[in-house]
């Protein structure tokens, strides 16, 4: 089987992780510009001031992406580049940059797939309460509308938010991302709800503008599976899926929050303030959702937690995504298992868990259109005589594309796959050492670029439309 012609093979990035030029051409400060400078927050103090200088080298990068044969490039817009204070006067230089980037993609026939929010809120708005402040929702809709009007003639695929679970969980439960708050469930649920409303209102605004493109949201897809058949562990897995998936997928797809979670929020006094108008907006938007984006890296193996939960700020090591942590509410625990394979960074490699999760998703949510907006291997690549021999990444992508092929055979509505990432980039808490790219960036040598083995392999796979997988 070949992948269908309307299936997009792409790769992805995010503004803060690649652009650099943090204060150039009128860009305002973002929360990450500030947070990454607080001692101890990031790996060896790394930050995105320069990142991989995509802001200045985007032409070279897009050319390399074209050489790989990418059909689509997913990137995000930095809100503070468009609106330095998050609201008010537009920075024309910011519009110009993204306009040029989009044109450069189109020059090579690469479809731009644009994320409006990949975690970098303007610092001025963070200081006004960030996602806890409902006025920020208005500012987001305004920012999105500016982007639709400026780029919507050429951009027909929009993602409102990237991984709300990750930025809100890390920001309000673990203290590992800005605003660096920890163990504040009430704030976490209020922020996630406000983001759901921002997504809904932005989607409705987009439809109102009649630009005839598609719009969706990308969430963490990390299906929880019980380690065995014990009832208490199966309940732990159910609980994990309700909080980590349903709390996000339900409002976007079904237009309402899952009852199981709502009951627990009520019992614990964690219920966010939700107005009737917001409920209606969420419901209405769900009817017009075009697709859901999944960022899949690994499943979660869980069991019922029996240990006491310590109410403290998590260390960076506890927040980098490898299993071994107790959930925020103490209900379940994720664990590493002896019979599973793990990456150098301790993330499970499970293309089977991916396929299994996709099947379960279809059972629950039906025929929703899906893009895999991120999937990839974080590694420290093998370099031999200047060649980047990232064989493990080739194997990783190959195995996951096979799962997708099987899923398509089973009529799961998958329409695209984006390798995380196009070029090597800044891993938020792991610095530049953790590489994901199809294109190598040499930090010892003027940030020179070079296509890796995985890039060449991906090129051939795209040319064959995956027939030989
Ligand atoms: C996703 C994010 O959570 O995972 C990316 O959307 C991120 O921005 C990627 O880089 C990999 O995570 P990490 O922590 O290894 O960089």
Tab-separated table of C-alpha atoms in Angstrom, residues 23 76 91 114 126 133 138 160 190 211 215 249 288 294 414 466:
chain	number	residue	atom	x	y	z
A	23	UNK	CA	14.961	40.980	20.709
A	76	UNK	CA	4.672	28.329	15.180
A	91	UNK	CA	4.910	45.021	14.810
A	114	UNK	CA	0.881	27.056	11.372
A	126	UNK	CA	2.077	36.815	31.654
A	133	UNK	CA	-6.752	36.088	33.326
A	138	UNK	CA	-9.709	38.289	24.223
A	160	UNK	CA	-4.670	27.037	17.776
A	190	UNK	CA	-8.706	27.470	35.441
A	211	UNK	CA	-11.059	31.741	4.682
A	215	UNK	CA	-8.357	24.646	11.952
A	249	UNK	CA	-10.211	15.954	23.736
A	288	UNK	CA	-16.781	23.053	13.429
A	294	UNK	CA	-1.647	14.336	18.085
A	414	UNK	CA	-5.094	9.978	9.430
A	466	UNK	CA	5.739	4.715	1.997
